[in-house]
Coordinates of C-alpha atoms and ligand atoms in Angstrom, one line a residue:
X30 CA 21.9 54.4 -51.6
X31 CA 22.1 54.3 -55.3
X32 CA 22.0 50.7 -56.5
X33 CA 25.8 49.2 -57.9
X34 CA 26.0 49.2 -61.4
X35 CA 27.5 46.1 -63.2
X36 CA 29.6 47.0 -66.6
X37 CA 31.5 45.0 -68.7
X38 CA 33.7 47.4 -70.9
X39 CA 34.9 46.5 -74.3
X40 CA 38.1 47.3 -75.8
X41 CA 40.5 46.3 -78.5
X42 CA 43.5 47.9 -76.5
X43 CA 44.4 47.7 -72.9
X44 CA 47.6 49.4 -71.0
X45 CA 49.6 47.0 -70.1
X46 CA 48.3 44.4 -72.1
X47 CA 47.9 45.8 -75.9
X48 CA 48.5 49.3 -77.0
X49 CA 49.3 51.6 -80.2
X50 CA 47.8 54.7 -79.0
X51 CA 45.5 56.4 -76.7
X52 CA 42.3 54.1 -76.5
X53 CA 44.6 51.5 -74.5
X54 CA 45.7 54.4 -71.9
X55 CA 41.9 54.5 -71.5
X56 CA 40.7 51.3 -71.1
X57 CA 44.0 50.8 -69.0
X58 CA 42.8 53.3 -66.8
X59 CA 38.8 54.5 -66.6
X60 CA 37.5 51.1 -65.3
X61 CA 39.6 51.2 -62.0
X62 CA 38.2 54.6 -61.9
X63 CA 35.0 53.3 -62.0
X64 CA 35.9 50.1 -59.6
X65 CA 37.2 53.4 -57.4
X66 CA 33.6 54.5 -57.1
X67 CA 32.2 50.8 -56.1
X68 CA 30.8 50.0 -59.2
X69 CA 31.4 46.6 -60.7
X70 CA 33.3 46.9 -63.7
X71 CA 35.2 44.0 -65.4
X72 CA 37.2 44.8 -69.1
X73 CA 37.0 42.3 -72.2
X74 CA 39.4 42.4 -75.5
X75 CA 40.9 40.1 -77.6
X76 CA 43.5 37.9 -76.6
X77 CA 46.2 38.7 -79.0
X78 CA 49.7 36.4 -79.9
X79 CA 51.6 39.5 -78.6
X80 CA 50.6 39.3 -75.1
X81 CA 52.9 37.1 -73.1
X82 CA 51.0 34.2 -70.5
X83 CA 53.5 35.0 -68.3
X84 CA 54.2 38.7 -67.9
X85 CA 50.2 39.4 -68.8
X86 CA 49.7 36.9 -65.7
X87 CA 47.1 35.0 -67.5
X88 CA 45.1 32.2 -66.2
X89 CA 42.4 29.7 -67.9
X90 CA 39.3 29.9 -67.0
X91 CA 38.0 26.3 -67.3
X92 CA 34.4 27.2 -67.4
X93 CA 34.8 29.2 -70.4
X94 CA 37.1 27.3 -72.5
X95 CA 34.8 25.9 -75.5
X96 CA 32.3 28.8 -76.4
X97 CA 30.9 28.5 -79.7
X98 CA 30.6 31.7 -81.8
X99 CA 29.4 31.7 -85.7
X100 CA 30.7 33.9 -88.0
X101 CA 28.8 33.7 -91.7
X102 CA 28.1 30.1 -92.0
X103 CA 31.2 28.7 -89.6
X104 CA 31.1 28.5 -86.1
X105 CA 34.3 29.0 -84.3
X106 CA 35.8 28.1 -80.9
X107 CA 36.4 30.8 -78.2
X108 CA 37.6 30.1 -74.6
X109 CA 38.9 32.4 -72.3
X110 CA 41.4 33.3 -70.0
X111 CA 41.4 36.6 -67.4
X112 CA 44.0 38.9 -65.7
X113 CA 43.6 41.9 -63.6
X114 CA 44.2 45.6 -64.0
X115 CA 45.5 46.8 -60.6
X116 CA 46.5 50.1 -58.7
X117 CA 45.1 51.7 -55.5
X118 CA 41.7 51.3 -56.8
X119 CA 41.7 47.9 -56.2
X120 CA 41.6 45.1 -58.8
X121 CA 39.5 44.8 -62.4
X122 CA 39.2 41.4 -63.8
X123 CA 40.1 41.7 -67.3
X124 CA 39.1 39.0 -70.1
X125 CA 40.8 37.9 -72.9
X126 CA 38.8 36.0 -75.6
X127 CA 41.1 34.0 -77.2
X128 CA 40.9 32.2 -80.6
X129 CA 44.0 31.6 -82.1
X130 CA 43.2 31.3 -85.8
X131 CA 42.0 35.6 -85.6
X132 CA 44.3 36.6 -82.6
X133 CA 46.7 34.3 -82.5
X134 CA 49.2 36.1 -84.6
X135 CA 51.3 39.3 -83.5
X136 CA 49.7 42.5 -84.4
X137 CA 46.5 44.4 -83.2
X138 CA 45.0 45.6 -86.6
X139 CA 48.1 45.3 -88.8
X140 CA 50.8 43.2 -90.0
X141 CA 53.7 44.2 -87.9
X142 CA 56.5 43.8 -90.7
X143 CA 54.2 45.7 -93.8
X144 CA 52.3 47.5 -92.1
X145 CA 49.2 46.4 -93.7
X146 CA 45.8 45.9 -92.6
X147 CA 44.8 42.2 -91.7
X148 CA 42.7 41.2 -94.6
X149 CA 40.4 39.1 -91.8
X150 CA 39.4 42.3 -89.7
X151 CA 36.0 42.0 -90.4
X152 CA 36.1 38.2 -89.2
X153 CA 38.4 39.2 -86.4
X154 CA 36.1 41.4 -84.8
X155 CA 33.0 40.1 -86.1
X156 CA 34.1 37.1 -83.9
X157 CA 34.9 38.9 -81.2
X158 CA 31.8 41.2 -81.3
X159 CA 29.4 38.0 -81.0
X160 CA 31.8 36.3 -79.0
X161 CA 31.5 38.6 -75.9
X162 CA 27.8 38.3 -76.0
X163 CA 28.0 34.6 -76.2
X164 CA 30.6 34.5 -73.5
X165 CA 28.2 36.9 -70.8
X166 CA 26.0 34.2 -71.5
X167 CA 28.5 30.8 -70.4
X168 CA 29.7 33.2 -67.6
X169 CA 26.1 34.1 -66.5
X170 CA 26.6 37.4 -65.7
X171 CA 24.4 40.3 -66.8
X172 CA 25.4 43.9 -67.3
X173 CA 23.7 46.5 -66.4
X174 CA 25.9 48.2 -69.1
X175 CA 28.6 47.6 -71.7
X176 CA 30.3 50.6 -72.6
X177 CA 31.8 50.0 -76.1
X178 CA 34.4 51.6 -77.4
X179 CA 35.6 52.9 -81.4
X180 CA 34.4 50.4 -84.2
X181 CA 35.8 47.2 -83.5
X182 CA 33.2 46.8 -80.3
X183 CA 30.6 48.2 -83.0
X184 CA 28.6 45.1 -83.5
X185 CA 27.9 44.9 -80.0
X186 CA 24.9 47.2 -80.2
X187 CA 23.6 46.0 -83.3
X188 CA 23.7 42.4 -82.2
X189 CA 21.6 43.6 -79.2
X190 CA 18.6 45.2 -81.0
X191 CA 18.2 42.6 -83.5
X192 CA 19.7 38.9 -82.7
X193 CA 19.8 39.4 -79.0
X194 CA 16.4 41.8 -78.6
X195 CA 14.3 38.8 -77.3
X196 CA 16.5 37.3 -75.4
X197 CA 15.2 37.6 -71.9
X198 CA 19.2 37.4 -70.5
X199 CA 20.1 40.6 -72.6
X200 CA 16.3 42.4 -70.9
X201 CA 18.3 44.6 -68.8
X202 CA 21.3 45.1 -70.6
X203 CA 22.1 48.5 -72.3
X204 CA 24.9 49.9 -74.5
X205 CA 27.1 53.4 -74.1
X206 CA 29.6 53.7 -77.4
X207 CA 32.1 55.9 -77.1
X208 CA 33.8 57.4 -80.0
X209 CA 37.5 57.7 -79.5
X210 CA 38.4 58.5 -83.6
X211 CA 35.8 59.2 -86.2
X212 CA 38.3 58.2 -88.8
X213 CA 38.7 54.6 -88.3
X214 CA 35.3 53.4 -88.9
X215 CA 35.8 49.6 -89.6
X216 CA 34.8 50.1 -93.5
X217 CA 34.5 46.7 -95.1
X218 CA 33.1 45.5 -98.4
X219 CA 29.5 44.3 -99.0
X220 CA 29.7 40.9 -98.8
X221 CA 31.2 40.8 -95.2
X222 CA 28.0 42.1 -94.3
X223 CA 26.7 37.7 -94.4
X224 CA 29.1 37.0 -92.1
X225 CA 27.2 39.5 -89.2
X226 CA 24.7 37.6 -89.3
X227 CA 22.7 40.5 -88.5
X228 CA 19.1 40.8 -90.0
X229 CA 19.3 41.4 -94.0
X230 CA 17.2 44.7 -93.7
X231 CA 20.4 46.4 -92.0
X232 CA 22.4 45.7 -95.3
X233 CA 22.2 48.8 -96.7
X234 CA 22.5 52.5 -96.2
X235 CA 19.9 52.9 -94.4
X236 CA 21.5 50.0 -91.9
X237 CA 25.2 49.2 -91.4
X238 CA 26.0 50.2 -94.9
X239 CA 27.6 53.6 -96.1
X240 CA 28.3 54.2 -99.1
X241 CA 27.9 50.6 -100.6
X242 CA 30.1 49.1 -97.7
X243 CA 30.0 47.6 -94.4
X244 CA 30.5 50.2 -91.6
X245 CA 31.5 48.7 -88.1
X246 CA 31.6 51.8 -86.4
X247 CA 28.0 53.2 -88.0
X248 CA 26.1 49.8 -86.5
X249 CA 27.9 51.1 -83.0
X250 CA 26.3 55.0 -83.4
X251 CA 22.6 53.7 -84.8
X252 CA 22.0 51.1 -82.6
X253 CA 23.8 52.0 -79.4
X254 CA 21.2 53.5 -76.0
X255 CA 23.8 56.1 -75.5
X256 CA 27.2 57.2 -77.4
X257 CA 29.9 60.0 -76.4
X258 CA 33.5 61.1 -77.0
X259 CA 36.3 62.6 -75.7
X260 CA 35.9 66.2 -75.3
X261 CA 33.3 68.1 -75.6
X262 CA 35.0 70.3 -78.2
X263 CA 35.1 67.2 -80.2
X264 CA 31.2 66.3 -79.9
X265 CA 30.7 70.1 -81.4
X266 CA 33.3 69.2 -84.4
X267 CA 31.9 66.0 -85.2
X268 CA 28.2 67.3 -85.8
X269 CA 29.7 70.1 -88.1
X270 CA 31.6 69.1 -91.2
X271 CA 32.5 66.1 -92.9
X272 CA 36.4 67.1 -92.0
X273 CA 35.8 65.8 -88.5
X274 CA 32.8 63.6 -89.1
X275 CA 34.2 61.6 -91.9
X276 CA 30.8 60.8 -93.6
X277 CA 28.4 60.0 -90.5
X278 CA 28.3 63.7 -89.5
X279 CA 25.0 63.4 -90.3
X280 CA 24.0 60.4 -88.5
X281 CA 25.9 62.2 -85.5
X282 CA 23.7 65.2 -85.9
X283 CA 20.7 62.8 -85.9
X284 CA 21.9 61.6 -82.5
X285 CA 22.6 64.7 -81.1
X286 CA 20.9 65.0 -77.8
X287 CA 22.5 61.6 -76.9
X288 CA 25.9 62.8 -78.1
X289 CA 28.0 64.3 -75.3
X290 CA 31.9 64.8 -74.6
X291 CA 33.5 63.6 -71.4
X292 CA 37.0 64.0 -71.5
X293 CA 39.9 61.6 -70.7
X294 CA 41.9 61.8 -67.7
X295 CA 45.6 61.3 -67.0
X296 CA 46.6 58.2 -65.1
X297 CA 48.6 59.7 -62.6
X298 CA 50.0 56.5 -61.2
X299 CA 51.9 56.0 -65.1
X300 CA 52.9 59.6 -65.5
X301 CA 54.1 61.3 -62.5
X302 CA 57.7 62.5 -62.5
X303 CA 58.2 61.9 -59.0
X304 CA 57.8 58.2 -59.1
X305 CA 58.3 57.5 -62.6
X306 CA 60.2 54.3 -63.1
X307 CA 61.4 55.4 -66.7
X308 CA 63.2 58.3 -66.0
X309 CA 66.7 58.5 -64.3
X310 CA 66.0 61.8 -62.2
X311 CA 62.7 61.9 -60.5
X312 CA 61.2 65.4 -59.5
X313 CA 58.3 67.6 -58.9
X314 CA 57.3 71.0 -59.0
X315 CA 59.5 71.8 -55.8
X316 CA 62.5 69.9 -57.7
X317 CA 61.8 71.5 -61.0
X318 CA 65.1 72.1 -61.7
X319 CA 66.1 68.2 -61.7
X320 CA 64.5 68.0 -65.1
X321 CA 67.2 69.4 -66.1
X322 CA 69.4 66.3 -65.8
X323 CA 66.3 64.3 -68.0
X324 CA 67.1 66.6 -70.5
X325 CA 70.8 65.4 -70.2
X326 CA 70.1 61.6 -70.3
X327 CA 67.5 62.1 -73.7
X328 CA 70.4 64.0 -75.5
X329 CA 72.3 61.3 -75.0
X330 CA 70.2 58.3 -75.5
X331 CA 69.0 59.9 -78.6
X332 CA 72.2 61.2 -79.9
X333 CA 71.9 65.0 -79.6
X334 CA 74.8 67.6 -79.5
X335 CA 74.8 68.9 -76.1
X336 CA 73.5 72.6 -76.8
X337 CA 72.8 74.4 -73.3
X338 CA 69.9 77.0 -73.0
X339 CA 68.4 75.2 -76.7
X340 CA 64.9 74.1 -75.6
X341 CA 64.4 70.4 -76.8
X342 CA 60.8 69.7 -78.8
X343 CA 59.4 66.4 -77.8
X344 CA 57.3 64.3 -80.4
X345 CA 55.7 61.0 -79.2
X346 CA 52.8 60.0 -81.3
X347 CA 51.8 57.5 -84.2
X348 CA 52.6 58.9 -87.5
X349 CA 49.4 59.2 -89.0
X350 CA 47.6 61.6 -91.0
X351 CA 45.5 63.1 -88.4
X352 CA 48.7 64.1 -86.4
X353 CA 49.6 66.6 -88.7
X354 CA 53.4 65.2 -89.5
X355 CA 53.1 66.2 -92.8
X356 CA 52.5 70.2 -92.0
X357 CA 55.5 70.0 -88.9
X358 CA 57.7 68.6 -92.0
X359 CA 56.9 71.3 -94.5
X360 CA 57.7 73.7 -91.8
X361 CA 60.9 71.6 -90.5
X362 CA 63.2 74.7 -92.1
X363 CA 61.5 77.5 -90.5
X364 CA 61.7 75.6 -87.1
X365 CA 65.1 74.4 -87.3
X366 CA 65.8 77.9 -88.0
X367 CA 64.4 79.3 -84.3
X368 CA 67.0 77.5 -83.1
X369 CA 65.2 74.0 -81.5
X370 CA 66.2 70.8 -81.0
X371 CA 64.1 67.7 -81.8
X372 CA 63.0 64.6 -80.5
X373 CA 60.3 62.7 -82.6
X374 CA 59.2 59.0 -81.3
X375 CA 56.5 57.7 -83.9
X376 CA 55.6 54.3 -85.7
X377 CA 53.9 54.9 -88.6
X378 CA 53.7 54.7 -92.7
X379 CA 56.7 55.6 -94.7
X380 CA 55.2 58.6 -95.9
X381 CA 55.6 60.1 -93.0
X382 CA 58.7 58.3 -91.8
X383 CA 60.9 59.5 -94.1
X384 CA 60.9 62.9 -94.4
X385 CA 61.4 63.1 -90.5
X386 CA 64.3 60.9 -91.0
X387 CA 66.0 62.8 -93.9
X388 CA 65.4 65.5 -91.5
X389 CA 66.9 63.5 -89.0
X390 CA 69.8 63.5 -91.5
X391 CA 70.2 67.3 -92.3
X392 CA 70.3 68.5 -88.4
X393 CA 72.5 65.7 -87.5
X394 CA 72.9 66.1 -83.7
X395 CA 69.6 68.4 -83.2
X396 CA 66.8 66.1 -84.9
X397 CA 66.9 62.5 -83.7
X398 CA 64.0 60.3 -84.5
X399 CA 63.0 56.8 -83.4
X400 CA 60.4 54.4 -85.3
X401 CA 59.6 52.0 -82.7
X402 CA 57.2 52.0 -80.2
X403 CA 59.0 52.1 -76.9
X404 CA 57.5 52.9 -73.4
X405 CA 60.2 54.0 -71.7
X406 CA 61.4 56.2 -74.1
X407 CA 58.2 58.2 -74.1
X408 CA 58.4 58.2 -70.7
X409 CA 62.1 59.8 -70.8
X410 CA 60.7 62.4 -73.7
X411 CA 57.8 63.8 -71.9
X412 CA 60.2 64.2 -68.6
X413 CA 63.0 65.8 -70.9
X414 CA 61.4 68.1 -73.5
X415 CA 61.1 71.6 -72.7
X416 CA 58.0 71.6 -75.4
X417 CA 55.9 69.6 -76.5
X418 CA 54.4 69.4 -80.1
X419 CA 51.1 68.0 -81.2
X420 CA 50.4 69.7 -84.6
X421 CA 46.7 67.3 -85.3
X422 CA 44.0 68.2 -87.4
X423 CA 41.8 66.8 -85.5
X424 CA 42.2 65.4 -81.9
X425 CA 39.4 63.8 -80.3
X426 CA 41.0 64.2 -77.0
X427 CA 45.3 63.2 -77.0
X428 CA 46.5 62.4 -73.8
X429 CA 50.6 63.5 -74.4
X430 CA 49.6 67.3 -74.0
X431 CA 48.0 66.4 -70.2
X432 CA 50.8 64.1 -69.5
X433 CA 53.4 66.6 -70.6
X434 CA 51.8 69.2 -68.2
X435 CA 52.1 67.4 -65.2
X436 CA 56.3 66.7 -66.4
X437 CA 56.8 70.6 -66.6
X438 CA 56.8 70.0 -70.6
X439 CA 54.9 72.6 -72.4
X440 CA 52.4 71.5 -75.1
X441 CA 52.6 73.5 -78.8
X442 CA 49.4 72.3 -80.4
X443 CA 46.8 72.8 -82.6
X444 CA 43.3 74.3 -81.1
X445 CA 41.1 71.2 -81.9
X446 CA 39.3 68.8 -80.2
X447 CA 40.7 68.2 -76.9
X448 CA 43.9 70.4 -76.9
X449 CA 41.3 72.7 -77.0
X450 CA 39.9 72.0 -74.4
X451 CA 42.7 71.4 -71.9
X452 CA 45.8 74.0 -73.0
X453 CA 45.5 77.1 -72.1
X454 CA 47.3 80.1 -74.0
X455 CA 50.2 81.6 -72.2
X456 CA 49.6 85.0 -71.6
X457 CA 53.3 87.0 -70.8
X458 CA 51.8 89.7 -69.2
X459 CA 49.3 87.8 -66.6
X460 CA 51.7 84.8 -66.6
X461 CA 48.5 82.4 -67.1
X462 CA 48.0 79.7 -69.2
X463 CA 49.6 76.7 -69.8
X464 CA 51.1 76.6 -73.6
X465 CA 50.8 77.8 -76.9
X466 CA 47.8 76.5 -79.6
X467 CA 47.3 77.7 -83.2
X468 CA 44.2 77.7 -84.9
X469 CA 44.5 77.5 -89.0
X470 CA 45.7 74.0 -89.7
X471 CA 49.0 76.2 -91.5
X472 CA 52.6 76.1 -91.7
X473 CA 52.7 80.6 -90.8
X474 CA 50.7 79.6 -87.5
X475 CA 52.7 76.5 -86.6
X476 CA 56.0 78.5 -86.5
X477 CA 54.3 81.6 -85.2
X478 CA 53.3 79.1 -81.9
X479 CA 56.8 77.9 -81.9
X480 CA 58.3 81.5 -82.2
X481 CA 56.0 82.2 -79.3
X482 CA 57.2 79.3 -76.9
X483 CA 61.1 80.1 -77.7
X484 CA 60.7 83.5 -77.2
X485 CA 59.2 82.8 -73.6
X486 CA 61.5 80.0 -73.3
X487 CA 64.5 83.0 -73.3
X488 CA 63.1 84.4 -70.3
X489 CA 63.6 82.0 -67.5
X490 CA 61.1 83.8 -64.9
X491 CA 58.3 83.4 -67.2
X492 CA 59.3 80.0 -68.2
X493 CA 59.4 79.1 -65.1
X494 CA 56.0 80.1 -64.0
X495 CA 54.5 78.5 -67.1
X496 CA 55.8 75.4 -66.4
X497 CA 54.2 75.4 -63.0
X498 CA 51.3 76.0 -64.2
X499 CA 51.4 73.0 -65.9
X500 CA 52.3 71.2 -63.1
X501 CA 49.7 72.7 -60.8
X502 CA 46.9 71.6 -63.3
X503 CA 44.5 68.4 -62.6
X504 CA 43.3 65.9 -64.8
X505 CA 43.0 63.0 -63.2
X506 CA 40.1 60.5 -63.8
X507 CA 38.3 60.9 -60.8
X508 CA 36.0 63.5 -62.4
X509 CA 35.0 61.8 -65.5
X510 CA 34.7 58.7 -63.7
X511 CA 32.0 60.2 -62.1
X512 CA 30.8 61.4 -65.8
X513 CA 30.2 58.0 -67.1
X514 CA 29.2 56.7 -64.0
X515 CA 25.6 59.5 -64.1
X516 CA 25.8 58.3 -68.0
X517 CA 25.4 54.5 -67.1
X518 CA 22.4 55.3 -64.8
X519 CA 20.8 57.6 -67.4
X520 CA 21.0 54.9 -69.8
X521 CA 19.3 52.7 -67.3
X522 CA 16.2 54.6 -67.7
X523 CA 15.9 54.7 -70.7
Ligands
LIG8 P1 46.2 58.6 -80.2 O1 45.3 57.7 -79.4 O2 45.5 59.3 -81.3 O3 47.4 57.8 -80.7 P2 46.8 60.0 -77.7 O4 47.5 61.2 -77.4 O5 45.4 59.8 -77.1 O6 46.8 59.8 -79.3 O7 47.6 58.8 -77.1 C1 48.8 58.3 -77.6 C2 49.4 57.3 -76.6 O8 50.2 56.4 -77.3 C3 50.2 58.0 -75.5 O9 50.2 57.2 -74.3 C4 51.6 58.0 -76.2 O10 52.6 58.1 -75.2 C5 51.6 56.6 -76.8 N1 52.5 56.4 -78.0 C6 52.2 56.8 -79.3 N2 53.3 56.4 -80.1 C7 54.1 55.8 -79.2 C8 55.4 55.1 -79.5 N3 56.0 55.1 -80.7 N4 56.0 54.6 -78.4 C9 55.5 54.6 -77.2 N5 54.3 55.2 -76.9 C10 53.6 55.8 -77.9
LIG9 C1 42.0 58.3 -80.1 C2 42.3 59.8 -80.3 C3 42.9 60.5 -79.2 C4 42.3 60.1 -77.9 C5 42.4 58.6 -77.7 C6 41.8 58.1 -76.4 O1 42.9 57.4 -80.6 O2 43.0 59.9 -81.5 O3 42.8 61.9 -79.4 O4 43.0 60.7 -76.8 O5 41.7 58.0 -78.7 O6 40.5 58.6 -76.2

């Protein structure tokens, strides 16, 4: 039998504990995946002021409560405490490295009032970076594997090959990074590069630099044993054009061979109408008609006009530039105008806030928009939206389109990355596919998909069977589970 693989896995975002987007549905879920296929696999992120001792069910671990971790020419305090991440897969001991001058505060990555970066990112994660190694070490246990994830786990590789490389505790030890956004690459200036620590060769562009500043999620793709993403449509983009690669296409071309896309699964114990604590009226695809009263219950909780046979668009995503808000509210006319109604549920910069509000304003009664981020309420959209819309430029995989599926919603997206990859086109005459995708990142083609959906929408028969379709498809975890598991052990060879 193939030996057990030990793997710590590093996030900045965990479901339940921290989230603001998809990399926390991930790291929520793929470990107890992995657990599933009797691997040992234990979760570490940063123990953040937001998450509550109590609720978080957070214990001290006494062993591990003074670790000392420099950063530049300081050394800090770390200690830590753990939880678990639980479902039928058993139990995954999560960590939480806690030091409350970096994490103590509310807020992942940004100010929660302004909306503004923390000015001590590079310290925070810096800190954290070195402080999981260091903590491996007080807990003496040895990975086989730690499978890093997006640019604030960066650091992690690097550290390995240069301050760590002799270190007969690390001997065995390899890395997988897995890119989950090209975009957010941890860019910080040139003097936070001192505060690494790292070797003062790797200072420049030819290390951790690019362009003149410090790159977090660079050190992660030159120095990590293996590296993926999220779909494999999104490994082809990446390589090809500075519009998906954001600068370090070429460093992914570089890595090629090593650069493969697994995609994300749904966690089908979190989004399953039939048991779905959110939502008022549970169902599945022999019930389908129950969604009906969902879409009751989200007109009213959001304030829409009661407007039978009107299919209701559902929106849940962070307002961000990749998400495409901006083209969905140039073509906000010509969409009110197939006569839709609108949910959008999005936290994000004003830029982007407002003009859904104003539009919000105009179609009193058939656009209602929320700016928090609220659970439930997604929960209560993707259960009672006819349509879903995910309008990205790029999306490395998205999760919302898979969840909508299995709710009967049907996805309207853009034919990138991983929407690619997992929505098919409906075809009216075979009555195949599973929703409707648009290519040219262009208001015409945006309301053409729309016009599409509404039009099929009208005809309950093929509606119907396109829902179920949907509903019929599978993307649980199991399968890439299995994915990153055959990763881990070819890293191990290497
Ligand atoms: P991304 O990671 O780029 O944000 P994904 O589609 O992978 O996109 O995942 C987004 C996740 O975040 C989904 O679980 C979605 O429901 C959730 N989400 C985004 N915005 C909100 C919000 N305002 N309130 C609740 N959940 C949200
Ligand atoms: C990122 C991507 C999203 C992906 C998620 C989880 O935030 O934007 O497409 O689904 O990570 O991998």
């Amino acid at each position: 039998m193939a030996k057990q693989l030990q793997v710590l896995f590093l996030s900045s975002e965990v479901e339940p504990f921290a989230k603001t987007g998809g990399l926390a549905d991930v790291a929520g879920a793929l470990p107890k995946f992995i657990k599933g296929l009797d691997h040992e696999i234990r979760v570490m992120m940063p123990r953040y002021g937001s998450i509550n001792d109590r609720t978080a069910r957070l214990h001290d671990m006494s062993r591990l409560s003074d670790i000392r971790i420099p950063v530049g020419t300081q050394e800090h305090k770390g200690s830590v405490q753990s939880s678990f991440l639980s479902n039928g897969h058993g139990k995954v001991q999560v960590y939480f490295l806690s030091n409350p001058d970096f994490f103590g505060r509310k807020g992942i990555y940004v100010h929660p009032e302004t909306g503004k970066e923390f000015s001590d990112n590079d310290d925070r994660f810096i800190f954290f970076c070195r402080g999981v190694l260091e903590t491996l070490k007080a807990l003496a246990w040895q990975p086989d594997v730690i499978h890093c994830n997006d640019w604030h786990t960066g650091l992690v590789p690097a550290y390995l090959k240069t301050i760590y490389k002799d270190d007969p505790f690390y001997k065995g030890t390899k890395t997988l990074f897995t890119i989950h956004n090209m975009a957010y690459q941890g860019v910080f200036p040139k003097q936070s590069f001192v505060k690494t620590l790292l070797p003062e060769e790797f200072s420049n562009d030819k290390g951790i630099a690019q362009n003149g500043s410090i790159n977090m999620l660079k050190a992660g793709l030159l120095f990590a044993d293996g590296i993926n993403t999220v779909s494999e449509t999104y490994a082809e983009e990446i390589a090809s054009s500075p519009e998906f690669g954001f600068g370090l296409e070429d460093l992914i071309k570089k890595r090629k061979a090593d650069v493969g896309g697994i995609l994300n699964g749904a966690d089908y114990h979190l989004w399953n109408p039939e048991v779905d604590p959110y939502i008022p009226h549970k169902y599945d695809s022999s019930t389908i008609e129950v969604k009906k009263q969902n879409t009751a219950a989200l007109r009213k909780h959001m304030g829409l006009s009661e407007m039978e046979n009107t299919p209701v668009i559902g929106i849940v995503s962070r307002l961000a530039e990749q998400k495409g808000i901006d083209l969905l509210c140039e073509a906000m006319d010509d969409i009110m105008a197939l006569g839709i109604q609108m949910v959008v549920l999005g936290v994000g910069p004003k830029e982007f806030s407002k003009p859904l509000e104003s539009a919000a304003r105009k179609y009193k009664g058939r656009i209602a928009v929320d700016g928090s981020f609220n659970e439930p309420l997604a929960h209560l959209i993707e259960a009672g939206s006819d349509m879903f819309l995910m309008p990205s430029r790029y999306e490395p995989c998205g999760l919302n389109q898979m969840y909508s599926m299995r709710y009967g919603t049907v996805p309207i997206a853009r034919a990138t990355g991983g929407l690619e990859d997992t929505i098919e086109e409906f075809s009216p005459e075979k009555k195949t596919g599973t929703g409707f995708k648009f290519i040219a990142f262009e208001k015409r083609e945006l309301i053409k998909a729309i016009q599409r959906a509404v039009k099929t929408y009208a005809d309950p028969d093929a509606w119907r069977a396109l829902m179920l379709n949907g509903m019929g498809k599978d993307f649980s975890w199991e399968e890439s589970a299995k994915k990153y598991v055959q990763l881990y052990r070819t890293l191990e060879r290497r």
